[in-house]
Tab-separated table of C-alpha atoms in Angstrom:
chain	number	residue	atom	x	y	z
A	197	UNK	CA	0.000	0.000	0.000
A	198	UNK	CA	1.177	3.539	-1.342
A	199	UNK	CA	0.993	5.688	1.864
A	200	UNK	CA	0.663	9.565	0.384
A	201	UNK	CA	3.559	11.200	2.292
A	202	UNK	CA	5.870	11.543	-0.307
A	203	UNK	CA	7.099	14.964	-1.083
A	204	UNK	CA	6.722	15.623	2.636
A	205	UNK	CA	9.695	17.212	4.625
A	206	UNK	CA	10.955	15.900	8.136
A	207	UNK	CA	10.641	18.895	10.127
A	208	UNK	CA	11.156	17.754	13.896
A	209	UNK	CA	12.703	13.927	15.487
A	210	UNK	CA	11.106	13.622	18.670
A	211	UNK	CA	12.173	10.651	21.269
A	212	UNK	CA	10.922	9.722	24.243
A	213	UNK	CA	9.863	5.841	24.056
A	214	UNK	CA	8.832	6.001	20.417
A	215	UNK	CA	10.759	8.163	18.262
A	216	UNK	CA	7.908	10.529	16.094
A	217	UNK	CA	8.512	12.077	12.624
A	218	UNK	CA	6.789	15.180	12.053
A	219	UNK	CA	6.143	15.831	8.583
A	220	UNK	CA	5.744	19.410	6.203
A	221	UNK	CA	1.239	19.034	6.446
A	222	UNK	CA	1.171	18.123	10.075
A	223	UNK	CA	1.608	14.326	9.288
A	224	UNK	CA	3.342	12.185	12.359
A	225	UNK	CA	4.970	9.109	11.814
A	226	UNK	CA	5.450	7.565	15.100
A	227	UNK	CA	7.858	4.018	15.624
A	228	UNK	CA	7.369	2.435	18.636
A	229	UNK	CA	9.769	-0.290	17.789
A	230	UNK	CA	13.350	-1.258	17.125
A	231	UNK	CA	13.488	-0.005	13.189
A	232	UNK	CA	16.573	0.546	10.357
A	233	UNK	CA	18.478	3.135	9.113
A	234	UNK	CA	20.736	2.601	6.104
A	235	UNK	CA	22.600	5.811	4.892
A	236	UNK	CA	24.677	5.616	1.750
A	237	UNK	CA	27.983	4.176	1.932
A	238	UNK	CA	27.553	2.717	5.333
A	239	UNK	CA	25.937	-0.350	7.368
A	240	UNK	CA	22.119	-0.315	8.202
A	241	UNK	CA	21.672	0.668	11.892
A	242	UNK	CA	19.207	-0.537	14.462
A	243	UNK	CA	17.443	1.589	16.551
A	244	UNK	CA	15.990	1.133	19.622
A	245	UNK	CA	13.376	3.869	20.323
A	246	UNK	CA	13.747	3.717	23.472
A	247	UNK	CA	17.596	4.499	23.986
A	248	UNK	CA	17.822	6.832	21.073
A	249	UNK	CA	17.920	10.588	21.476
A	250	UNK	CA	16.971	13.144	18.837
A	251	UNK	CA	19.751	15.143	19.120
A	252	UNK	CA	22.323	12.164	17.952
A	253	UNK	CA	23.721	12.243	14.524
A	254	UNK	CA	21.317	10.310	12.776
A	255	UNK	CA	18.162	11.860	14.269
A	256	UNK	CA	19.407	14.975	12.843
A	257	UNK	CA	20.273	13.625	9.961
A	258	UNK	CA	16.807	12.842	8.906
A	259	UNK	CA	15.848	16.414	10.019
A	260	UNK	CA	15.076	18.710	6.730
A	261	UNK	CA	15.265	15.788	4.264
A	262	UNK	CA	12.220	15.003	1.965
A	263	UNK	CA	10.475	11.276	1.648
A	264	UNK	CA	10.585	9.989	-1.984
A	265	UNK	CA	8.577	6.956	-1.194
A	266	UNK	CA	6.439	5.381	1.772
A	267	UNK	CA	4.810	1.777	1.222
A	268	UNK	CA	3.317	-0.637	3.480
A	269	UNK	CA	3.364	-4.208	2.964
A	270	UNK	CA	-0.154	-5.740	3.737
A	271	UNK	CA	1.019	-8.785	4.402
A	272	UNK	CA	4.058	-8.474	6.131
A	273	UNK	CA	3.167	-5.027	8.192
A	274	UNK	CA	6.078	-3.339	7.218
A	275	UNK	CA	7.126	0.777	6.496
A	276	UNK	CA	9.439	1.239	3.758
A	277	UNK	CA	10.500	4.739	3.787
A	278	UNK	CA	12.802	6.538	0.982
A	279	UNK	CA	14.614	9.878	1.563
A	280	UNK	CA	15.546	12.403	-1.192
A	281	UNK	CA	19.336	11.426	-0.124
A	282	UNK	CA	19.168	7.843	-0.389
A	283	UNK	CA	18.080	7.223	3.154
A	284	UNK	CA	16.029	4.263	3.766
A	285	UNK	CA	14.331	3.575	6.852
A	286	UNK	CA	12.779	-0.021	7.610
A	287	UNK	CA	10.214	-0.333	10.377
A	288	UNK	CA	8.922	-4.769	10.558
A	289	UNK	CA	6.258	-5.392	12.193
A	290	UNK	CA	6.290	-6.284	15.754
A	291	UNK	CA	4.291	-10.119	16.723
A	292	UNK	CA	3.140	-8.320	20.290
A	293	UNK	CA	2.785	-4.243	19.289
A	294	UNK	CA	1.562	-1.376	16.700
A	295	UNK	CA	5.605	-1.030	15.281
A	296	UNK	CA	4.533	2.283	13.404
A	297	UNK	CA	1.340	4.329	12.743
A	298	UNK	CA	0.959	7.155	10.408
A	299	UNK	CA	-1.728	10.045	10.664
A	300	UNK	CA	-2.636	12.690	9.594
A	301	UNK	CA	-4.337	16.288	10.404
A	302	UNK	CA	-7.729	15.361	8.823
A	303	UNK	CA	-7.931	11.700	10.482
A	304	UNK	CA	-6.314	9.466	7.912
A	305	UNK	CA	-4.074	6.413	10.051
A	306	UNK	CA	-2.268	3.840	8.976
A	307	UNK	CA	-1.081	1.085	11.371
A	308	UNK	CA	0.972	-2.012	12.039
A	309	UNK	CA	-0.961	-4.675	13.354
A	310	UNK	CA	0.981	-6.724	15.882
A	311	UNK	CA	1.835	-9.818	14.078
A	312	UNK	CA	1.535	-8.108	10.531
A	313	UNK	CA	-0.735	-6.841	8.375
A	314	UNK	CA	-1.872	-3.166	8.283
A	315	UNK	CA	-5.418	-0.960	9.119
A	316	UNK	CA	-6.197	2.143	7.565
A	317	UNK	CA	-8.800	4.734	8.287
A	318	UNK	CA	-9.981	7.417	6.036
A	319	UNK	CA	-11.286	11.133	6.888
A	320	UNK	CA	-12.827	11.088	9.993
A	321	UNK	CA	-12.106	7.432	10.834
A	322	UNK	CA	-14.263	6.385	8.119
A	323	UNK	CA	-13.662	3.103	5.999
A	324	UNK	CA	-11.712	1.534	8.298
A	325	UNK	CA	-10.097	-1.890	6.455
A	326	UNK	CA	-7.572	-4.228	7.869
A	327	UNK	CA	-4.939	-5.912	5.268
């Protein structure tokens, strides 16, 4: 599933015990889960939201940049996200938790399932539909 954030800035990393992406619109993408980061020209990295601060070097590295691409799997339950710079970030479902949820200002959500698999609501929480 095409998720319609692409052309969409990263404005502000947050991290507490999820790490949230706020997007150019008002969007929120918000990880709750370990996820990956794999910059150009070096290994993938695995974060774990909850021991990762926003001020490190790869938080801010996502800061400003613009998303090229954003799919969900149905199946599988996993965010696929592609920067302008290359950037890929990699969020798998978790069996026991929501890994990742994506809404917007005007009610649209997308979420991981625990176990896999994805929901999505439209406007107003209408046409809610589990893959």
């Amino acid at each position: 599933m095409r998720i319609e954030i692409f052309d969409s800035m990263i404005e502000t990393v947050r991290a507490d015990f999820s790490v949230t992406l706020g997007l150019s619109g008002g969007t929120e993408i918000r990880i709750e889960t370990d996820f990956e980061i794999a910059v150009p020209g070096h290994s993938p990295v695995i974060i774990d939201p909850e021991g990762w601060a926003a001020d490190s070097p790869t938080a801010r590295a996502l800061q400003g940049r613009t998303i090229i691409r954003a799919e969900a799997e149905d199946a599988s339950g996993t965010l696929a996200i592609a920067l302008d710079n290359r950037t890929e970030i990699r969020i798998p479902a978790h069996a026991d938790h929501e890994a990742w949820s994506v809404s917007s200002l005007d009610g649209v959500a997308v979420v991981a399932l625990p176990g896999g698999g994805i929901a999505h609501w439209g406007a107003n929480g209408q046409n809610a539909e589990e893959s």
